[in-house]
Coordinates of C-alpha atoms in Angstrom, one line a residue:
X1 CA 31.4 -23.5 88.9
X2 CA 31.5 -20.8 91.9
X3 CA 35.1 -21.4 91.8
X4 CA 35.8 -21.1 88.3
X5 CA 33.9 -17.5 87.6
X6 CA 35.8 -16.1 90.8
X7 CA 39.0 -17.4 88.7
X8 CA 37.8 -15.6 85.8
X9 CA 37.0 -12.8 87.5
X10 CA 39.8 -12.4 88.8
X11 CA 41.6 -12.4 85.7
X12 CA 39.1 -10.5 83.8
X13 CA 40.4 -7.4 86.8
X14 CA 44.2 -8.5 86.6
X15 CA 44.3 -7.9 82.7
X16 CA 42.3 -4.8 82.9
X17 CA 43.9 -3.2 85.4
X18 CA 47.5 -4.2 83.6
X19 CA 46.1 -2.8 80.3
X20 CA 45.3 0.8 82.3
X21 CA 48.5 0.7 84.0
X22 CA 50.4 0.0 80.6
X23 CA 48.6 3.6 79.4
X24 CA 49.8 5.3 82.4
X25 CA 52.9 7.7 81.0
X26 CA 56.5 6.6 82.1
X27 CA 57.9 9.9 83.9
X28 CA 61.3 8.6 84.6
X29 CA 64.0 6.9 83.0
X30 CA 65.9 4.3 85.3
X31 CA 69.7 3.4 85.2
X32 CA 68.5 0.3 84.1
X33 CA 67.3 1.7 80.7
X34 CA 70.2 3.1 79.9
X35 CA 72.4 1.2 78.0
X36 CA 75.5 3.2 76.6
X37 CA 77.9 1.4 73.7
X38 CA 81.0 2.0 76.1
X39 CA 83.8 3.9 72.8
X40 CA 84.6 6.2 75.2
X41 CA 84.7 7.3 78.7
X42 CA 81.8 9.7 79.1
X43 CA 79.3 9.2 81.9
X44 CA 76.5 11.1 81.5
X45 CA 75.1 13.3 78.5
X46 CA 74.0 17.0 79.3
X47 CA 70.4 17.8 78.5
X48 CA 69.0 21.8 77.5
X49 CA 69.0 22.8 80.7
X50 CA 72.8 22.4 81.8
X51 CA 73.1 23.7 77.9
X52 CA 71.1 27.0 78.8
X53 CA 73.4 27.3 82.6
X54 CA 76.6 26.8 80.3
X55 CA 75.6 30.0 77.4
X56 CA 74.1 32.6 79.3
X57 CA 74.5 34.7 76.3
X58 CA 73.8 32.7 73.6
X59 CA 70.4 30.6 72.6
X60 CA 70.9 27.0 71.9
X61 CA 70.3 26.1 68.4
X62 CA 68.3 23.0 67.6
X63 CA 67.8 21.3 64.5
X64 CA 64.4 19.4 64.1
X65 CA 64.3 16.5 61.7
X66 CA 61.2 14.3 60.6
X67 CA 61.1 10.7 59.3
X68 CA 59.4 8.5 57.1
X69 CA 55.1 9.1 56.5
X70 CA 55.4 12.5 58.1
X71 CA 54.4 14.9 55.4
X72 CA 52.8 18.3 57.3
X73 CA 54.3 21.4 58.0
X74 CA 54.6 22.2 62.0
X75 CA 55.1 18.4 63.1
X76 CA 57.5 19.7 65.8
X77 CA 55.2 22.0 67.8
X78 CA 54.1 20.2 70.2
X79 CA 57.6 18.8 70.6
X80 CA 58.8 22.2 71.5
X81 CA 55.9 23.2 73.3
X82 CA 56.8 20.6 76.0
X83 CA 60.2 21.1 76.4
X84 CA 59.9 25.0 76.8
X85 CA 57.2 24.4 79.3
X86 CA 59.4 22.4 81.1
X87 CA 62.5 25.0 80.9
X88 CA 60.0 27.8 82.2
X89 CA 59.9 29.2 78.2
X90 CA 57.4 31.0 76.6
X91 CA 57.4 31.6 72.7
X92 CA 59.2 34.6 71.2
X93 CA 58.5 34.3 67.9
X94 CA 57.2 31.7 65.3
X95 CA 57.8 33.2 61.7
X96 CA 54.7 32.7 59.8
X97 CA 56.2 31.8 56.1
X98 CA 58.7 29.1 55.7
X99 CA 61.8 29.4 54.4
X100 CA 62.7 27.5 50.9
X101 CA 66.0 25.9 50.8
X102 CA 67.8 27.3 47.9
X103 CA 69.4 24.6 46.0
X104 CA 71.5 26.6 43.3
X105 CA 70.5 23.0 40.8
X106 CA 68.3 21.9 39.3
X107 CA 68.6 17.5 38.7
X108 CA 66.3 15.4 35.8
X109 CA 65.5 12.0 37.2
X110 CA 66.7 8.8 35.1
X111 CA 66.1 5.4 35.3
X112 CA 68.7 3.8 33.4
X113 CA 69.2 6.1 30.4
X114 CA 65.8 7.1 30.2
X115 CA 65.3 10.9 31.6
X116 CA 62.3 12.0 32.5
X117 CA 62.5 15.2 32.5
X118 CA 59.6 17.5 34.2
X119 CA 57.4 14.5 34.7
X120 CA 58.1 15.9 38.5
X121 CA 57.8 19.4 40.4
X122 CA 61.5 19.5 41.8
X123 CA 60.1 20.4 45.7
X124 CA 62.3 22.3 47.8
X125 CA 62.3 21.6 51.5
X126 CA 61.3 23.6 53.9
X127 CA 62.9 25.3 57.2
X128 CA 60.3 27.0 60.2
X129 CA 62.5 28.9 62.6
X130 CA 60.9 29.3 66.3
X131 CA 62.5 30.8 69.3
X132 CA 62.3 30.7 72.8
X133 CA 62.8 33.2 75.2
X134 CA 62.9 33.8 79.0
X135 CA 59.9 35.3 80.8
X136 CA 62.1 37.3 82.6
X137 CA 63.9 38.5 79.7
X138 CA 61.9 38.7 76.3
X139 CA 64.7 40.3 74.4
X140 CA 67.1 37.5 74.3
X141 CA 66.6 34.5 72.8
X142 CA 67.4 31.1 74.9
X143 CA 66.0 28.5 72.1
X144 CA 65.9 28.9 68.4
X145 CA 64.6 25.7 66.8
X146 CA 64.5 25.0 63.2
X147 CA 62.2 22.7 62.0
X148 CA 63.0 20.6 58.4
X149 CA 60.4 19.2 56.3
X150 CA 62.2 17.2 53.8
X151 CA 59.1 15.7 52.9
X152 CA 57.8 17.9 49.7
X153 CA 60.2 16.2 46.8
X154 CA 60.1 12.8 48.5
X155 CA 56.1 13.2 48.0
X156 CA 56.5 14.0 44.8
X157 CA 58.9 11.0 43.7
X158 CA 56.9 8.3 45.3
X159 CA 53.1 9.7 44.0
X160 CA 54.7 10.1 40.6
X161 CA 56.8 6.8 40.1
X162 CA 55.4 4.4 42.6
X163 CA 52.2 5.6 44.5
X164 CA 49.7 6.3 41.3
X165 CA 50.2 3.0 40.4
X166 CA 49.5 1.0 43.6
X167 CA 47.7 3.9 45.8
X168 CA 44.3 3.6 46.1
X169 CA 44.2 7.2 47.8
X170 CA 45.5 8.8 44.5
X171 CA 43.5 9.9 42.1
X172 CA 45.9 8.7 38.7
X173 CA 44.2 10.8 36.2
X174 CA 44.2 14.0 38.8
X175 CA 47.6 13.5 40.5
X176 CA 50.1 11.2 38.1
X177 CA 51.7 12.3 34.5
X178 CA 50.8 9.6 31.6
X179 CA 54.0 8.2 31.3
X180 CA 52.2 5.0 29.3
X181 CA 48.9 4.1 27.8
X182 CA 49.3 1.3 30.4
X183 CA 46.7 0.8 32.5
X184 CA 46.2 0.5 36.5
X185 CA 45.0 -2.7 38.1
X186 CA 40.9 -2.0 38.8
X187 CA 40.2 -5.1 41.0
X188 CA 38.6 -4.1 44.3
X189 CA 41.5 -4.1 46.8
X190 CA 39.2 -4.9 50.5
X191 CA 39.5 -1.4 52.8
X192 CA 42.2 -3.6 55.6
X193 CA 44.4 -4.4 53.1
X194 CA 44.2 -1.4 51.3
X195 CA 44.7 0.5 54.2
X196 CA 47.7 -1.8 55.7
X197 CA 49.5 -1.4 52.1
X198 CA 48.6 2.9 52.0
X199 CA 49.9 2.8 55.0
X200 CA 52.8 0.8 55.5
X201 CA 54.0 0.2 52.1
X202 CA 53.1 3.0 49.7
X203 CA 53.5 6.0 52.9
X204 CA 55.9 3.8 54.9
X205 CA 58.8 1.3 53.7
X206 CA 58.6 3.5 49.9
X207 CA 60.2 6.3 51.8
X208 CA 63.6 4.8 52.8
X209 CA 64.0 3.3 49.6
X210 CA 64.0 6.7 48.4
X211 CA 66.7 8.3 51.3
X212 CA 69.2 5.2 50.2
X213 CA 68.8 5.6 46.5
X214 CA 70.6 8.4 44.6
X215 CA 67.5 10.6 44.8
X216 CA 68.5 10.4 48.5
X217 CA 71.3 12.4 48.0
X218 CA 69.0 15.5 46.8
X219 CA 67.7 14.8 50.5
X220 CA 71.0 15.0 52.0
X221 CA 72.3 17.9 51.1
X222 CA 69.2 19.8 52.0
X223 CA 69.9 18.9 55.3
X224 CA 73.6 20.1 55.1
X225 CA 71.9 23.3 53.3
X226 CA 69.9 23.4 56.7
X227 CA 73.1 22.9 59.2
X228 CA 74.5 26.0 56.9
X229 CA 71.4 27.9 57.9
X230 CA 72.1 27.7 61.3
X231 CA 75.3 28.0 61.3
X232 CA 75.1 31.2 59.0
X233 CA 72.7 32.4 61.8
X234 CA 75.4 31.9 64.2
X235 CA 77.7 33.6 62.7
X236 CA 75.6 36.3 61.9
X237 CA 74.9 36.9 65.7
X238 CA 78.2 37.2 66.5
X239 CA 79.3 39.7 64.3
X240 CA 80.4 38.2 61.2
X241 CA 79.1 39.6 58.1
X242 CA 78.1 37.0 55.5
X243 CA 77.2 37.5 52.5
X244 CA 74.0 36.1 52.1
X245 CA 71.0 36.9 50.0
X246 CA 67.5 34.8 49.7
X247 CA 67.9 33.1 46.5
X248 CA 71.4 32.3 46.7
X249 CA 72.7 28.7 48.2
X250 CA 74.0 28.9 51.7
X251 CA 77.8 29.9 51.6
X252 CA 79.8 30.1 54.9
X253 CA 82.8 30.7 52.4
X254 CA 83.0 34.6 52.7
X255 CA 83.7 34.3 56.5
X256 CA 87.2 34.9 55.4
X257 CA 86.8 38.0 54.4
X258 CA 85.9 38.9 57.8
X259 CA 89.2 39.1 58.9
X260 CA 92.8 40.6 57.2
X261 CA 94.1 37.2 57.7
X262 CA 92.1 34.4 56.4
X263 CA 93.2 31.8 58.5
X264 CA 92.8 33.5 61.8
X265 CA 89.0 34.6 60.3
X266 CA 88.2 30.8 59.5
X267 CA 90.1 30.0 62.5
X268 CA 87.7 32.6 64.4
X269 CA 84.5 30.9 63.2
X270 CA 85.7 27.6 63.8
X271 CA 85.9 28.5 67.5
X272 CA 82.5 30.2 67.6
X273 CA 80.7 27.3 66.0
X274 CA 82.3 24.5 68.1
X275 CA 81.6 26.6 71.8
X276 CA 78.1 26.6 70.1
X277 CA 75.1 24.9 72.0
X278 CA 74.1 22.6 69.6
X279 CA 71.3 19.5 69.7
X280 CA 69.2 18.0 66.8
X281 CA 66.2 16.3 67.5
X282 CA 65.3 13.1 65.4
X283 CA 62.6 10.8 64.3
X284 CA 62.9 7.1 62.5
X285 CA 64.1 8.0 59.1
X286 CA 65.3 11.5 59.9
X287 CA 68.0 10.2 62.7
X288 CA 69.8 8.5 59.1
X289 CA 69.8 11.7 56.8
X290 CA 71.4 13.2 59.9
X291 CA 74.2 11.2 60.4
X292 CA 74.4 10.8 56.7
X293 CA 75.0 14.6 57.2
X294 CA 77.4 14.5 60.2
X295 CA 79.7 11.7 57.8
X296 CA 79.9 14.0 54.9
X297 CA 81.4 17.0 57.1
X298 CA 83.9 14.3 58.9
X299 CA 85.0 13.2 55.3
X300 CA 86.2 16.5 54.7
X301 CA 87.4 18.0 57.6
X302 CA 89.5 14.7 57.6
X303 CA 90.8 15.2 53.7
X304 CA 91.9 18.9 54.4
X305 CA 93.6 17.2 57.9
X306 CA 95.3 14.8 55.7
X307 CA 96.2 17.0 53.4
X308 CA 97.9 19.5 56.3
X309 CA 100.0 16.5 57.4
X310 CA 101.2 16.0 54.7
X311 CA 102.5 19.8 53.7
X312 CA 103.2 20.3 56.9
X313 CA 100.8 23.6 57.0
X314 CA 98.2 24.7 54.3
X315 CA 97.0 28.4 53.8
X316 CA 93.4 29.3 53.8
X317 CA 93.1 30.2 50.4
X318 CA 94.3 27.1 49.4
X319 CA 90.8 25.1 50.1
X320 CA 88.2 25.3 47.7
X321 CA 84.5 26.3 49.2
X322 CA 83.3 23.5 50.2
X323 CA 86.1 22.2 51.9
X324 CA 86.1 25.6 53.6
X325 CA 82.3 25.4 54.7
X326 CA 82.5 21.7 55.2
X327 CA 84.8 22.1 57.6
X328 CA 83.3 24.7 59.4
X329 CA 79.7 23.0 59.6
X330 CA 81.9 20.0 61.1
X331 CA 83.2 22.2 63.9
X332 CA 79.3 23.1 64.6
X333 CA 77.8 19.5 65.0
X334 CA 80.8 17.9 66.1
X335 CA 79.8 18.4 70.0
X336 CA 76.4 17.8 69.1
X337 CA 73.8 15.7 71.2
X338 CA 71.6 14.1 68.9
X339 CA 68.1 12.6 70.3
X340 CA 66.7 10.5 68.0
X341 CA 63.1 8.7 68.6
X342 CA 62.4 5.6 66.5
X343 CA 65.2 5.5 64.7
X344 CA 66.2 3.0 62.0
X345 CA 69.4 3.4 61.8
X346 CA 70.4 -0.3 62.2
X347 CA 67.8 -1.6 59.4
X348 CA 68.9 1.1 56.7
X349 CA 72.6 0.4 57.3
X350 CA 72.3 -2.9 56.3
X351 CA 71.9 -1.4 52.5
X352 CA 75.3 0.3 52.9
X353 CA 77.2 -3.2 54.1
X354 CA 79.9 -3.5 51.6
X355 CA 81.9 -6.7 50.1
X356 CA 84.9 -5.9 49.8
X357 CA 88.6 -7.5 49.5
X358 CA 87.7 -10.0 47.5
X359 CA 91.0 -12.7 47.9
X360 CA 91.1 -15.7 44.8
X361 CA 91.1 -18.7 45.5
X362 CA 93.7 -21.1 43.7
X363 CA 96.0 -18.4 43.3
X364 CA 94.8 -16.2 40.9
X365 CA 95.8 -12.7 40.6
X366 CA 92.2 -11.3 39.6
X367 CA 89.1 -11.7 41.5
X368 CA 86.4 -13.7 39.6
X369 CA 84.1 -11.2 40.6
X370 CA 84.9 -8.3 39.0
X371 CA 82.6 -6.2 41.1
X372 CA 84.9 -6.8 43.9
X373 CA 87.9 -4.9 44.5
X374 CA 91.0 -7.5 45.5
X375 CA 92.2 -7.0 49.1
X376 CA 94.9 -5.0 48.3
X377 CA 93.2 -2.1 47.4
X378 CA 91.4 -1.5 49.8
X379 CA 93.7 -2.2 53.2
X380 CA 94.7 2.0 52.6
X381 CA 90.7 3.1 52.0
X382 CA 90.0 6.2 53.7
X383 CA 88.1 6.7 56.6
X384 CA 86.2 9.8 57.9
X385 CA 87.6 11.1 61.1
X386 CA 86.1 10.2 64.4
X387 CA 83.2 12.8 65.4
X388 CA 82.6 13.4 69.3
X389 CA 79.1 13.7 68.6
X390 CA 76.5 12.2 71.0
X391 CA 73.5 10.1 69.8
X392 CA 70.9 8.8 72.2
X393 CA 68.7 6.4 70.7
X394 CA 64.8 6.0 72.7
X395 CA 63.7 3.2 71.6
X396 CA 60.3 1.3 72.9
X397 CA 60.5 -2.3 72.1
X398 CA 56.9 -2.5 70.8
X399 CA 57.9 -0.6 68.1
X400 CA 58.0 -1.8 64.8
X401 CA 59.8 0.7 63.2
X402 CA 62.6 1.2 65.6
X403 CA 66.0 0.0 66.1
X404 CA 68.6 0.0 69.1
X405 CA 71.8 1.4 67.8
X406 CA 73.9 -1.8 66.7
X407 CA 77.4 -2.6 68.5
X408 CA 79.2 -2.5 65.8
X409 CA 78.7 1.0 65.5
X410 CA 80.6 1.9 67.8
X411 CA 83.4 -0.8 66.6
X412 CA 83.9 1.9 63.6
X413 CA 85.3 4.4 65.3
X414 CA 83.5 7.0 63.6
X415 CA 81.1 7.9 65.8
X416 CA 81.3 9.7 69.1
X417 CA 78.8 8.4 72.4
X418 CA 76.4 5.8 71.5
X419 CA 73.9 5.1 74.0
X420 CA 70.5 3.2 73.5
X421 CA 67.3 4.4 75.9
X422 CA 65.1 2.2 76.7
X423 CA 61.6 3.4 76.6
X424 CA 57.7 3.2 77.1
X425 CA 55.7 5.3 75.3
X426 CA 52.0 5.5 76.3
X427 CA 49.5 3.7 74.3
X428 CA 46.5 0.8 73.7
X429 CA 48.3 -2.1 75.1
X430 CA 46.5 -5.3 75.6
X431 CA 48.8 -7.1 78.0
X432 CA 51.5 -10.0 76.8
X433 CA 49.6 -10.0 73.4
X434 CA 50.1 -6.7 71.7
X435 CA 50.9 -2.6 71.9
X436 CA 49.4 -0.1 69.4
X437 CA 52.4 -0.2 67.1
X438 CA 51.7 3.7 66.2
X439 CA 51.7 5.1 69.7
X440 CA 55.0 3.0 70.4
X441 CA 56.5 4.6 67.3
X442 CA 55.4 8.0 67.5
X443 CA 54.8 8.7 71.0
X444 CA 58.1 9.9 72.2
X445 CA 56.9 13.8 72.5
X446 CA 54.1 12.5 74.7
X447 CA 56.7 10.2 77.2
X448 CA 57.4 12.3 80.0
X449 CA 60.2 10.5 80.5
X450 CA 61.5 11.2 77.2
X451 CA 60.8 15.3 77.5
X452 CA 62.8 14.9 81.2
X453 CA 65.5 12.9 79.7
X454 CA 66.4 15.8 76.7
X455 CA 66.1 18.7 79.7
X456 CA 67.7 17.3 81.9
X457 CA 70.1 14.8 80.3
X458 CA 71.1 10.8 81.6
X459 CA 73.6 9.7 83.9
X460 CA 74.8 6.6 82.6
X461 CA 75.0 3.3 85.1
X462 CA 78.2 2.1 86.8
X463 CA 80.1 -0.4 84.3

């Protein structure tokens, strides 16, 4: 019996002090952990600090990008706090009011044929600029962060058409429009499961089904009207005069006017943008509208490319607007290093998988399915040029909400370096049996390991 409680004992220290160690915060990264998709022949990835060494002159410009269930203004603060602390930077300036995304559009939602027209405040994201400076120096900028909270018309879709009906946080007759004398379900729904389903379902999993949907696309090009921003800013810095004005859509178009020539003025952006220090900063949902983003420019850039080969040479005045600022935003992010936490990049591309090609059986000239396109058409489909664009992925494996970057992603050939990070994020772990799932998903800004890894970058192991 002696025997036997020593045993327990013994195990009863083991598991405790494993379940203290496993809260103790990871402060390095090993070669180990890093586990590139080997597309091309890079060997390490550059954090901020070899970015600030490499523009002396000019700030690095970062792009901040939430995910699903975040919903408050100023989620990135503490974010940024840690990384300037650890670059020796103190706050410059924080501007107090956000700014609105201009749109230029307004868009009625339908279901089918049926409109619904202002059953739903049409939200604009919002855009917090912060910068950075040097102690040393408080006059130049070395970080100017803009923070994107896309959240404001996704809240108001999912209250309005899914939410008020299944939410038990949502007041129906404050918060949701009567769009039928139907009634809501009134048994009592017990506080776990109501909770698991606020939580997970109605705040969670509702969230991407909005980002893949067409209402998505709303989403998307706020984030390209955000890229524009900083690129505008950019610009702006360096002595082009744009055109801009508050209440007017972001237009990089009327850089060519900068210049007698057009193409040398495009041509003159185009350089700035691309020796810009660029990085974006991602979590879960957010890492998809970005590279959503990032496609959209490369689809461009590579129809204006096409269309050059083709004519031999094209004039400037020849593209329309948006090829013109397409291209140019393409230029910005296409040496980008993207650090994305969480991110579920490998779970929402599933939705996208297409079938394709379909080939008859017994010889017939017409697929049976005629949702299918027959292989012929599609062997000349286009394909969006190949980005150099750097995505690490820190992932912790406890994580329910977070994918490795799959292989086949870098099979496409679209994508630039692909490398997944390993990760342990500090959190509640009770040993072989279970993590807190929400520490594991959100707790990259509090990993030192992470904060070291975006400062001062990953060497990649020996293949």
């Amino acid at each position: 019996m002696l025997c036997f409680r020593k045993i327990l004992i013994t195990i009863l220290v083991v598991a405790m002090t494993t379940m203290i160690s496993s809260c103790v915060p990871q402060y390095h990264i090993k070669k180990a952990e890093i586990r590139p998709l080997y597309s091309s022949s890079t060997k390490r990835v550059d954090g901020l600090r070899q970015a600030l060494l490499d523009s002396p002159d000019s700030p690095i410009r970062i792009i901040v990008v939430h995910g699903m269930i975040t919903s408050e203004p100023k989620y990135s603060e503490n974010l940024q706090q840690r990384l300037a602390e650890t670059l020796g930077l103190i706050l410059g300036k924080r501007e107090e009011y956000p700014t609105y995304i201009y749109r230029g559009y307004d868009f009625i939602p339908f279901l089918g044929p049926q409109p619904f027209d202002g059953v739903i405040h049409l939200k604009a994201s919002e855009v917090r600029k912060s910068t950075w400076v040097d102690p040393s120096n408080l006059n130049a900028d070395r970080l100017v962060v803009y923070e994107v909270l896309w959240a404001p018309l996704r809240d108001e879709v999912k209250n309005h058409f899914f939410a008020c009906f299944e939410s038990r946080a949502i007041d129906p007759e404050k918060e949701c429009p009567i769009l039928s004398k139907a009634e809501r379900n009134s048994d009592y729904r017990t506080i776990i499961n109501g909770a698991l389903k606020d939580s997970i379902l109605v705040n969670g999993f509702a969230d991407p089904m909005i980002v893949l949907g067409p209402i998505g696309d709303i989403l998307r090009d706020d984030i390209a009207q955000t890229i524009c921003m900083i690129a505008s800013d950019t610009l702006a810095s360096s002595g082009f005069n744009l055109k801009q004005s508050q209440n007017m859509r972001c237009d990089l178009s009327s850089v060519i006017q900068h210049h007698k020539s057009d193409q040398i003025s495009k041509q003159v952006a185009a350089t700035v943008l691309e020796k810009t220090k660029f990085f974006a900063m991602t979590h879960s949902l957010g890492s998809f509208l970005f590279i959503d983003a990032q496609q959209r420019f490369a689809q461009i850039r590579e129809e204006v490319e096409e269309r050059k080969r083709a004519k031999e040479s094209e004039e400037i005045s020849q593209l329309s607007k948006d090829e013109i600022q397409e291209s140019l935003l393409f230029s910005l992010i296409d040496h980008a290093t993207v650090f994305m936490s969480a991110n579920q990049i490998a779970l929402l591309q599933l939705g996208r998988l297409s079938a394709e090609g379909c080939k008859p059986h017994n010889n017939e000239s017409k697929c049976p399915n005629r949702l299918l396109r027959n292989r012929a058409d599609v062997t000349e489909k286009d394909i969006p040029l190949g980005s150099l664009t750097t995505y690490v992925a820190f992932n912790d494996v406890n994580d329910l909400l977070g994918f490795e970057l799959p292989p086949y992603l870098a099979a496409t050939g679209l994508f630039g370096t692909l490398v997944n990070v390993s990760v342990q994020n500090p959190g509640l772990t009770v040993p072989f049996i279970f993590k807190n799932p929400g520490a594991a998903h959100t707790g990259h800004e509090n990993n030192p390991a992470v904060i070291e890894a975006m400062v001062e970058g990953i060497v990649f192991p020996e293949k």
